[in-house]
Tab-separated table of C-alpha atoms in Angstrom:
chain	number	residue	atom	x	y	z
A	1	UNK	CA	-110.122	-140.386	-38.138
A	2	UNK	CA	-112.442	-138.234	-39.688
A	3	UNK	CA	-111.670	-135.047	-37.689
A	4	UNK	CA	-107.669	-135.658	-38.945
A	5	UNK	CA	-108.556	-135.787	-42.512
A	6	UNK	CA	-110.891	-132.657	-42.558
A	7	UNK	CA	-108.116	-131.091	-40.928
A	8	UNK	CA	-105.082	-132.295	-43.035
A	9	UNK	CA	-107.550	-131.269	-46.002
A	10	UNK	CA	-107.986	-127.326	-44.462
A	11	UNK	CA	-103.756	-127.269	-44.018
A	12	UNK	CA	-103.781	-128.244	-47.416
A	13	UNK	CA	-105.947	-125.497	-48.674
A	14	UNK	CA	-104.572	-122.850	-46.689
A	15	UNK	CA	-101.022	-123.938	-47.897
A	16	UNK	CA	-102.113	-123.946	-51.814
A	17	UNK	CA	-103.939	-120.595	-51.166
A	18	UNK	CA	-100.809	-119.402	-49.721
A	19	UNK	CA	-98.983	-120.753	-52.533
A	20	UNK	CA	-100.896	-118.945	-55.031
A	21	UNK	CA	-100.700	-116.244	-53.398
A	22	UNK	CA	-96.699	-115.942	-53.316
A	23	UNK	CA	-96.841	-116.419	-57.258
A	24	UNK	CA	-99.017	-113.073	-57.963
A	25	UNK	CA	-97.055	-111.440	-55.369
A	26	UNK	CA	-93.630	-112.283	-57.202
A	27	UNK	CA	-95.946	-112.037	-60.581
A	28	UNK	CA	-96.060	-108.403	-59.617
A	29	UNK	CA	-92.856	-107.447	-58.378
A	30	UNK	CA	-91.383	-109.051	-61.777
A	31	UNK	CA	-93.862	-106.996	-63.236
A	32	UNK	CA	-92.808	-104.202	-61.362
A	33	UNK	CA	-89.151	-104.413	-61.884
A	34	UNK	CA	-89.212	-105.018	-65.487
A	35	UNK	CA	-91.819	-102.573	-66.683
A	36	UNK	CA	-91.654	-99.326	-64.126
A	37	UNK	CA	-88.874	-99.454	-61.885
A	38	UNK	CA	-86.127	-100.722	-64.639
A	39	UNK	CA	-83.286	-97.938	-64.708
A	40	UNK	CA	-84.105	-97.870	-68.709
A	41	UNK	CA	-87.777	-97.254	-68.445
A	42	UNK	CA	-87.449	-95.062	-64.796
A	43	UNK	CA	-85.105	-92.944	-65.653
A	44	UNK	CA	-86.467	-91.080	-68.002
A	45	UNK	CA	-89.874	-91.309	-67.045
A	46	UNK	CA	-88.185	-89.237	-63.915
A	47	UNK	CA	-87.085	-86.578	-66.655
A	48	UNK	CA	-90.449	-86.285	-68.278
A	49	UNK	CA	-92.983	-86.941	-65.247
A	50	UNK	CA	-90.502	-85.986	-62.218
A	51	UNK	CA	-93.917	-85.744	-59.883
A	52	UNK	CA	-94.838	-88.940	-61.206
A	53	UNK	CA	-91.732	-90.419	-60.720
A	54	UNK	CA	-91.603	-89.579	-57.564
A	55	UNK	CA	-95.198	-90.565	-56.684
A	56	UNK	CA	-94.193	-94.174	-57.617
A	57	UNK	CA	-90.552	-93.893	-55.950
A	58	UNK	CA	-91.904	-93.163	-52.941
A	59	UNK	CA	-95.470	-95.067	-52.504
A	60	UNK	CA	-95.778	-97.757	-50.198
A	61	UNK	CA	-94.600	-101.187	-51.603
A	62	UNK	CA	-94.058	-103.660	-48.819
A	63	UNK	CA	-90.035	-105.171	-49.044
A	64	UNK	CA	-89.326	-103.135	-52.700
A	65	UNK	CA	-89.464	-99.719	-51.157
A	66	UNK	CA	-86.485	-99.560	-49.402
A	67	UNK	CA	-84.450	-100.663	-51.800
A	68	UNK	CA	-85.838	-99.220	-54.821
A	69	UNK	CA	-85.370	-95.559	-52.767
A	70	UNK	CA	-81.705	-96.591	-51.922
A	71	UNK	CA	-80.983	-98.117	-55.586
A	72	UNK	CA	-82.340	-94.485	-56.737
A	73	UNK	CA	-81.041	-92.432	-54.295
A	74	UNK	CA	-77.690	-91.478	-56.387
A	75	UNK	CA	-79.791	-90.850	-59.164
A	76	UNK	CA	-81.950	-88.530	-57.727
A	77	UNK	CA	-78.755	-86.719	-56.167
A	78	UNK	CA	-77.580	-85.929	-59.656
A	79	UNK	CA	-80.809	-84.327	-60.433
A	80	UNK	CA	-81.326	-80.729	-61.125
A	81	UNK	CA	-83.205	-78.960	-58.506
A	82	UNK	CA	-85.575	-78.394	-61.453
A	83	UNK	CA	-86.790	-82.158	-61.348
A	84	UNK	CA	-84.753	-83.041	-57.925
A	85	UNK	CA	-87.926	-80.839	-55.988
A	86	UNK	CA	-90.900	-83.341	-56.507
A	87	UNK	CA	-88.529	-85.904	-55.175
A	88	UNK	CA	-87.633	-84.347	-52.201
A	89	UNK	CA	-91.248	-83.153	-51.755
A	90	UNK	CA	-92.578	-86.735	-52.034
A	91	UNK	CA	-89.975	-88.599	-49.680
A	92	UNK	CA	-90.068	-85.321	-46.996
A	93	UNK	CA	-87.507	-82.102	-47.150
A	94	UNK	CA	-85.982	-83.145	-43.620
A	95	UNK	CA	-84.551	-85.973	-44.650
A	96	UNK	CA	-82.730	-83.898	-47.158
A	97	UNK	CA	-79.263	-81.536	-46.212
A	98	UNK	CA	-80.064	-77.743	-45.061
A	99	UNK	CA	-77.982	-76.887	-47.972
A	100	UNK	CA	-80.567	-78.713	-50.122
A	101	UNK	CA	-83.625	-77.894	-48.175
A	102	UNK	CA	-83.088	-74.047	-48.824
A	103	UNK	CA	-82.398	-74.334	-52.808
A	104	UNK	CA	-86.002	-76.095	-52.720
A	105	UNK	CA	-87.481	-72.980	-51.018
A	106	UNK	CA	-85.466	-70.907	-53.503
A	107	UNK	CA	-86.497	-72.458	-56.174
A	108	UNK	CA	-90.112	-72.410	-55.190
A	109	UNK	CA	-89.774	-67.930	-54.907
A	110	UNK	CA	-91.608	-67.829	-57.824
A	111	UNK	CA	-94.983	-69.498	-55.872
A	112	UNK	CA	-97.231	-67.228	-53.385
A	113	UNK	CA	-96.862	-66.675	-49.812
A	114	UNK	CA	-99.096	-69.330	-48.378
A	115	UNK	CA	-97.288	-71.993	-50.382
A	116	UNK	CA	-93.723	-70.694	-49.328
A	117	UNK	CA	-94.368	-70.490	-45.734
A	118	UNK	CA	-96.242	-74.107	-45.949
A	119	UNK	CA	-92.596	-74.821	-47.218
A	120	UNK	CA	-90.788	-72.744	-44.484
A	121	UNK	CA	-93.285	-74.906	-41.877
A	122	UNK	CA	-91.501	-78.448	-43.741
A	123	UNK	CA	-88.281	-76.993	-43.378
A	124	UNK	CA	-85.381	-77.963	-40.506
A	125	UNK	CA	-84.866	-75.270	-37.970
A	126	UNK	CA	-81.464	-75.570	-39.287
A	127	UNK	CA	-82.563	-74.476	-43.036
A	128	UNK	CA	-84.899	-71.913	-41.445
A	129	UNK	CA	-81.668	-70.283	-39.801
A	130	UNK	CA	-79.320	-70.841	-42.828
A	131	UNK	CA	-82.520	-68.541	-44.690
A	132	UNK	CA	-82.187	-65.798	-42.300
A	133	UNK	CA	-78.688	-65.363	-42.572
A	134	UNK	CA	-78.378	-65.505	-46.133
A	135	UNK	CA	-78.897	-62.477	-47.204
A	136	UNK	CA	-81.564	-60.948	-45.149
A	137	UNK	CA	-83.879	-60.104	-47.211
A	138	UNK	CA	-87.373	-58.188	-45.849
A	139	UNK	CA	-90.094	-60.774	-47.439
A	140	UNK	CA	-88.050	-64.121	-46.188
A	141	UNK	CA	-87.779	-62.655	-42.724
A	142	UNK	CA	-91.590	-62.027	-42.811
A	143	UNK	CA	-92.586	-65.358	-44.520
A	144	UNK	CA	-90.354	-66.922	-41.607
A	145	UNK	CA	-92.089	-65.391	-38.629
A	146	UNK	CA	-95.061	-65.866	-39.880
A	147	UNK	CA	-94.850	-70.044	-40.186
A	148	UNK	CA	-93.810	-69.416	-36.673
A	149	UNK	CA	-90.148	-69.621	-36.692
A	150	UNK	CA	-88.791	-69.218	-33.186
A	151	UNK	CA	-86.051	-66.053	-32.619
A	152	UNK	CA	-83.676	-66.646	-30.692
A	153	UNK	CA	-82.618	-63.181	-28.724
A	154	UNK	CA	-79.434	-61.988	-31.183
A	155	UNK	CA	-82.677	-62.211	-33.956
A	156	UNK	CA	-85.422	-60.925	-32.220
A	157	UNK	CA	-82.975	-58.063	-31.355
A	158	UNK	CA	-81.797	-57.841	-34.717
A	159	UNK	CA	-85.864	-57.881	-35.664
A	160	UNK	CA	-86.409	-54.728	-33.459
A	161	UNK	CA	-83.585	-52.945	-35.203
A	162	UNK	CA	-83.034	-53.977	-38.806
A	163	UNK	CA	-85.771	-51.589	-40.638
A	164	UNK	CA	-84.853	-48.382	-38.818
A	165	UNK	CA	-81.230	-49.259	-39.655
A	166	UNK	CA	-81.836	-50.117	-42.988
A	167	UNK	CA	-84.422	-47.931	-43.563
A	168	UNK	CA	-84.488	-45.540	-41.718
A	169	UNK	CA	-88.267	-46.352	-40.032
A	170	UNK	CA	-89.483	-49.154	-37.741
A	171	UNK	CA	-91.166	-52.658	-38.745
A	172	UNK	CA	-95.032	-52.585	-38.468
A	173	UNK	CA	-95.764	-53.280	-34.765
A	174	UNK	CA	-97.552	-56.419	-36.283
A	175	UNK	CA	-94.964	-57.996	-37.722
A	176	UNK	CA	-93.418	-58.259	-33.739
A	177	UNK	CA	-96.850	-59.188	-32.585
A	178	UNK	CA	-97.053	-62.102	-34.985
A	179	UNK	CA	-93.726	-62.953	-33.640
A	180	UNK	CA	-94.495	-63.063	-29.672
A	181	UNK	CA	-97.901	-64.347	-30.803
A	182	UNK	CA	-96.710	-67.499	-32.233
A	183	UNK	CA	-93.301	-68.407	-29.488
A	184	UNK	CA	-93.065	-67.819	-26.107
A	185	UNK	CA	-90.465	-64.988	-25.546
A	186	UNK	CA	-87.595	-65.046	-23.585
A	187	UNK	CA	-86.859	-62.551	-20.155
A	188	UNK	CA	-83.868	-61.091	-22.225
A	189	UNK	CA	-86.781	-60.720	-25.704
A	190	UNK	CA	-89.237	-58.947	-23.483
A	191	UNK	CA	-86.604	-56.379	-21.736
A	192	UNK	CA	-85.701	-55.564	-25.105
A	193	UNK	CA	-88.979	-54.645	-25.701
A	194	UNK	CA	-89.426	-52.014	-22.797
A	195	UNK	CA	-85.623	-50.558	-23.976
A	196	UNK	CA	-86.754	-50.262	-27.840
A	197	UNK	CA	-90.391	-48.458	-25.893
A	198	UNK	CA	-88.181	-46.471	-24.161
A	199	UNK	CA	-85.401	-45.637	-26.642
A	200	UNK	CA	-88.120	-44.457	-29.147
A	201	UNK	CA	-91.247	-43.040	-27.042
A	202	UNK	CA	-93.174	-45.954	-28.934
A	203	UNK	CA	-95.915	-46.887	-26.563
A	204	UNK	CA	-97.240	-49.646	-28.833
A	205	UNK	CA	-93.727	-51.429	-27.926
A	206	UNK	CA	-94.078	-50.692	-24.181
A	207	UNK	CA	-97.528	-52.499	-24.450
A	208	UNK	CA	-96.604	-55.354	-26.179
A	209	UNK	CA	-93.677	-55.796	-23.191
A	210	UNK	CA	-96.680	-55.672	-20.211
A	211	UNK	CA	-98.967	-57.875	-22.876
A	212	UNK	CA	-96.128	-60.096	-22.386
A	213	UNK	CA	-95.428	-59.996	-18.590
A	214	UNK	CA	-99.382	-60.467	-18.650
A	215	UNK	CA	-99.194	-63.593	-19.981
A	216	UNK	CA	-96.214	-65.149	-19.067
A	217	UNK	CA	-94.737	-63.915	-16.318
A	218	UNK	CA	-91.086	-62.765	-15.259
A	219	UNK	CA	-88.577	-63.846	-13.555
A	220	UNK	CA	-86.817	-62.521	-10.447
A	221	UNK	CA	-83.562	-61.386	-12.779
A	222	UNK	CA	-86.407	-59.443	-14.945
A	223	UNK	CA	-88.040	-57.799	-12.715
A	224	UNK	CA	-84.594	-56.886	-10.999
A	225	UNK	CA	-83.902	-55.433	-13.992
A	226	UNK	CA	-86.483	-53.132	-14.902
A	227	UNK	CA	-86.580	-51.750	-11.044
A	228	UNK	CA	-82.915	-50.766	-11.556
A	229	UNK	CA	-83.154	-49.865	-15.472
A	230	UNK	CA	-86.633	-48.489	-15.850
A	231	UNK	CA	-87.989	-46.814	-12.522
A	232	UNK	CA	-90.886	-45.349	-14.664
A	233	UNK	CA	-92.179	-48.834	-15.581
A	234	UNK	CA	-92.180	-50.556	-11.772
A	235	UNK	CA	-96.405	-49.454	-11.355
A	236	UNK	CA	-97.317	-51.255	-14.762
A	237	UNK	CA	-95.084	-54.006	-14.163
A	238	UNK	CA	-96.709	-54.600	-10.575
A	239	UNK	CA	-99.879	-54.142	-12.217
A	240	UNK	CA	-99.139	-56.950	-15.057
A	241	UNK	CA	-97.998	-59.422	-12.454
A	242	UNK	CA	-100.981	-59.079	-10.564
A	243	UNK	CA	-102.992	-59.996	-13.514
A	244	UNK	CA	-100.910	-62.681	-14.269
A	245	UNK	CA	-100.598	-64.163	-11.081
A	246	UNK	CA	-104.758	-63.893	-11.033
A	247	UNK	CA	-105.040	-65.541	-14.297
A	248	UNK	CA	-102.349	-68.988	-12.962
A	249	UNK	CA	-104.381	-69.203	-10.174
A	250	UNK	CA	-107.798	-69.015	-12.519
A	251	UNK	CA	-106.077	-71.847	-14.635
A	252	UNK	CA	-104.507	-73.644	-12.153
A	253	UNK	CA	-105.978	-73.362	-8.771
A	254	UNK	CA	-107.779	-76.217	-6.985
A	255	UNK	CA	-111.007	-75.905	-5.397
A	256	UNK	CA	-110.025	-74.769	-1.964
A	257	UNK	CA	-107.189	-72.554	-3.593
A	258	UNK	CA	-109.892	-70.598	-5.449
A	259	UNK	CA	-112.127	-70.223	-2.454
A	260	UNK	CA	-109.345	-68.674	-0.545
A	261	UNK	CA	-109.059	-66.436	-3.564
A	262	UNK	CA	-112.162	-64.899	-3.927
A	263	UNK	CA	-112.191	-64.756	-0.098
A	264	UNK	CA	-109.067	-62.450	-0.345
A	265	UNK	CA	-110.359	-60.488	-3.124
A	266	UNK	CA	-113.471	-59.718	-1.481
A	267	UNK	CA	-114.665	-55.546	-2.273
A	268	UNK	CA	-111.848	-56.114	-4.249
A	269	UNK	CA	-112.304	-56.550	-8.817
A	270	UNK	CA	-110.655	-59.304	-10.031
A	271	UNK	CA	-108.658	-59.251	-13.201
A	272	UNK	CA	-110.859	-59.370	-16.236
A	273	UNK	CA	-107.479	-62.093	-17.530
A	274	UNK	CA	-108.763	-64.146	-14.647
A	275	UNK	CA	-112.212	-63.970	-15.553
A	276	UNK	CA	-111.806	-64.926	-18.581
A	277	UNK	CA	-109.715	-68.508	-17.527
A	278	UNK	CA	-112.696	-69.437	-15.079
A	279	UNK	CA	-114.316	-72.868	-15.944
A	280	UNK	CA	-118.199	-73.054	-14.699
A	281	UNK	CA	-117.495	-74.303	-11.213
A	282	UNK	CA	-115.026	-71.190	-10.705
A	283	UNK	CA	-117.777	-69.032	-12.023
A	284	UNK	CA	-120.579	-70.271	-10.009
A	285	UNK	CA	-117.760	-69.998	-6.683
A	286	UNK	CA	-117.408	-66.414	-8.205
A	287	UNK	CA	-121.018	-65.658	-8.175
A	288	UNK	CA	-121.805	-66.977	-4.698
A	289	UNK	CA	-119.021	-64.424	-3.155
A	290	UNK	CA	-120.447	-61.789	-4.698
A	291	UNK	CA	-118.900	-60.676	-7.888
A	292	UNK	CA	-120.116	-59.824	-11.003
A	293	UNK	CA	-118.328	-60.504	-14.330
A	294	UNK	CA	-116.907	-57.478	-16.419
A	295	UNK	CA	-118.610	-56.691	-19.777
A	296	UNK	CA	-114.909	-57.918	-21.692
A	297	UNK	CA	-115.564	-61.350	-19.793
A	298	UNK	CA	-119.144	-61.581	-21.009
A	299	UNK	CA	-118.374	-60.523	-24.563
A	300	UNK	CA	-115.547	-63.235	-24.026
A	301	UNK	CA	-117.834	-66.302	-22.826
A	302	UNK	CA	-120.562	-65.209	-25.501
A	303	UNK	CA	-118.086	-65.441	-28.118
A	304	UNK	CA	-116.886	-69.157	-26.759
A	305	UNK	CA	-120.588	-70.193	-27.286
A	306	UNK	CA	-119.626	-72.566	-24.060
A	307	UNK	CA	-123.498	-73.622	-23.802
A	308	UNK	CA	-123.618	-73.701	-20.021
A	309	UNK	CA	-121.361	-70.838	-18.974
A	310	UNK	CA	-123.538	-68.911	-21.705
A	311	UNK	CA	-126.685	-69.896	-18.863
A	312	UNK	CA	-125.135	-69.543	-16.206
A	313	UNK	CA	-124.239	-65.602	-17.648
A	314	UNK	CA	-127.539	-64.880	-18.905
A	315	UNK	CA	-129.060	-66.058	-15.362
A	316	UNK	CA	-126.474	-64.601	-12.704
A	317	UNK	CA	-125.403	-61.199	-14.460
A	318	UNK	CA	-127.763	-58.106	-14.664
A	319	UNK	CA	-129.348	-57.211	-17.948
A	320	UNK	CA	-127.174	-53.737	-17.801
A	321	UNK	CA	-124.050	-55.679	-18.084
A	322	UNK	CA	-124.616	-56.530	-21.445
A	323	UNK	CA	-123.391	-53.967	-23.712
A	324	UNK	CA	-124.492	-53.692	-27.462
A	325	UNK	CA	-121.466	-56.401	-28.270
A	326	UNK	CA	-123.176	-59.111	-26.061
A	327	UNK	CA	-126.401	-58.390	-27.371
A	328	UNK	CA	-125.172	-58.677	-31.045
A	329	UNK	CA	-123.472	-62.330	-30.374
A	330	UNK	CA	-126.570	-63.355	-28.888
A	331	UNK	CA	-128.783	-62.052	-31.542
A	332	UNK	CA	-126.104	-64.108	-34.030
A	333	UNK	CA	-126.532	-67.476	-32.139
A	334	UNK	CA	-130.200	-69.096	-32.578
A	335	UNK	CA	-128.908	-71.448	-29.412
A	336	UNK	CA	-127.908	-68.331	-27.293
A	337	UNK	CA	-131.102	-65.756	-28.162
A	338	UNK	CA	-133.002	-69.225	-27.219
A	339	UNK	CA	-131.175	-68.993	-23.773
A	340	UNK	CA	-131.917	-65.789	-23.314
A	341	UNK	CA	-135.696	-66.217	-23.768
A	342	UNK	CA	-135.727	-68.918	-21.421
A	343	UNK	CA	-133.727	-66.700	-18.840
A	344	UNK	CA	-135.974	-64.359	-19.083
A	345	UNK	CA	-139.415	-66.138	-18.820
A	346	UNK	CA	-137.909	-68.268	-15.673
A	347	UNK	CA	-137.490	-64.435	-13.903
C-alpha cells in the first residue's frame, strides 16, 4: 500500500515538473516569436545587424529552426549581396547556388588572400570551376590552386600554357609545384609535364615529371608513351620507377616481403625514398643485412623526432654519417642530444 502511494506521489511530481517545464518552454518561444523573430522587429534588425541577424537565424533552437529558416528564406533571397553574405556565411555557402556562391567570393575581393582562399576552400567544386572560367584572371587562378583546387587535364594544360601565351614568359615553377603538391596528378598531367620540359629545355619541368613518377607511379599506357615519344627520358624514367617501386614495398610490404627485399638488394643501395618509409622493425631488418642508412635518411628521421628510430640511428649508424645537418637537429632537441650522450657512454 505504501510502496503504491510513494510511487503514485513520484509520477505525480515528475508529471508537474514536466508540466512546468512545457510552460517556460512555450513562455520562451512566445517570447521568441513576438520580440526577435517577428517579421516587424527581424526584418530590419537584418538591415542594420545582418551578422547578427544571421547569428540568431541560424543558431540552434530545437523545433523553431527549421521553420523560422524556411519562413525567412524568401527574405533573405531578396537581399543584397551586401547584407545577403553574413547569411549565407552563417547557414554554409554550399547550400547556396554556384551562381550565388561566386558573387560571395566577389564580393569578398576586397579582403586578403588567406581569407579568400578560406572562402575558395567553402566553396562547391562547381563555383570553384564557374571562377576559373570567368574571366581568367592571374590572382583567382593562384588563390584557387593554392586552397587545393583539383585540375582537371584541359586546366592543368591550360596552367602550363596560359602565362607564356599571355605573357609572353612561363608561371613560377612553384605555382605548378603547389599544384601537384596538393592533388594527385593524372598519367595524361604528368606527360604533359615531360612535353612542356621538352618543348622548352626547362629542366625544372622535367624534374617535377620524375618527382612525380617517384611518387606515384605510371601506368603501362605512360610509360608506353614516353618510350615511343621521349627516347631521351627511358634511363630516368627506369630510374624513378625503381625508386618508387622501393618506396611501395617500404610502405607496404609484410614482414617476409621485406626480408626477401633486402635479401635481393644485398651489395646493392637501396633508395634513400625507401629509407625514408621504413618503420623501426624495417630498420632494425635493414641493419641486420648489412646496410647503412644514407645521410638524407638520417637528416629525415632526426627531423621526425620519432624517439626510438632516433636510438636506434644514433646506436646502429657510424658517427661519420652524420653530417653538420644531423648534428644541428640534435643539438636543437634536448631529448635527442640526451640520446646521443647515452649512445655514446653505452659504447
Amino acid at each position: 500500500m505504501f510502496n503504491l502511494t510513494g510511487d503514485a506521489w513520484r509520477w505525480c511530481v515528475r508529471g508537474a515538473g514536466k508540466i512546468v517545464e512545457g510552460i517556460y518552454i512555450a513562455l520562451a518561444v512566445a517570447v521568441l516569436l513576438v520580440f526577435i523573430y517577428n517579421p516587424l522587429v527581424f526584418i530590419p534588425y537584418s538591415l542594420l545587424a545582418p551578422k547578427g541577424a544571421a547569428g540568431i537565424l541560424y543558431a540552434d533552437l530545437p523545433v523553431l529552426a527549421e521553420f523560422l529558416q524556411t519562413f525567412y528564406r524568401p527574405w533573405v533571397a531578396l537581399l543584397p549581396m551586401r547584407w545577403k553574405r553574413y547569411f549565407m556565411a552563417k547557414r554554409g555557402l554550399v547550400f547556396y547556388s554556384a551562381k550565388q556562391q561566386v558573387k560571395y567570393y566577389r564580393y569578398s575581393s576586397a579582403e586578403g588572400d588567406d581569407c579568400k582562399i578560406k572562402i575558395l576552400k567553402s566553396l562547391s567544386r562547381e563555383a570553384c570551376t564557374q571562377i576559373w572560367h570567368d574571366d581568367v584572371r592571374p590572382e583567382d587562378l593562384i588563390l584557387l590552386i593554392k586552397s587545393g583546387f583539383a585540375l582537371n587535364d584541359e586546366q592543368f594544360l591550360f596552367l602550363l600554357n596560359y602565362a607564356e601565351n599571355k605573357f609572353g614568359k612561363r608561371w613560377d615553377i612553384s605555382l605548378v609545384q603547389t599544384c601537384l603538391a596538393k592533388n594527385t596528378p593524372s598519367d595524361i598531367q604528368k606527360l604533359e609535364l615531360l612535353k612542356t620540359g621538352d618543348k622548352t629545355g626547362d629542366k625544372a619541368f622535367l624534374t617535377l615529371f620524375f618527382d612525380c613518377i617517384k611518387k606515384y607511379g605510371a601506368s603501362a599506357e605512360l610509360v608506353n608513351r614516353v618510350f615511343e615519344e621521349h627516347p631521351q627520358a627511358t634511363a630516368e624514367l627506369k630510374s624513378a620507377l625503381q625508386e618508387y617501386s622501393e618506396r611501395q614495398i617500404a610502405l607496404y610490404g609484410e614482414a617476409e616481403i621485406w626480408a626477401q627485399f633486402l635479401i635481393e638488394k644485398a651489395r646493392e643501395t637501396i633508395t634513400v625514398s625507401a629509407q625514408k618509409a621504413m618503420a623501426v622493425w624495417q630498420y632494425k631488418a635493414f641493419h641486420a643485412a648489412g646496410f647503412k642508412l644514407s645521410e638524407e635518411a638520417i637528416n629525415y628521421f632526426l627531423s621526425k623526432a620519432n624517439r626510438e628510430m632516433c636510438r636506434l640511428i644514433m646506436a646502429y649508424e657510424p658517427a661519420e654519417a652524420f653530417n653538420e645537418i644531423a648534428q644541428t637537429l640534435i643539438t636543437a632537441n634536448p631529448e635527442l642530444r640526451k640520446m646521443q650522450l647515452l649512445t655514446k657512454k653505452a659504447a
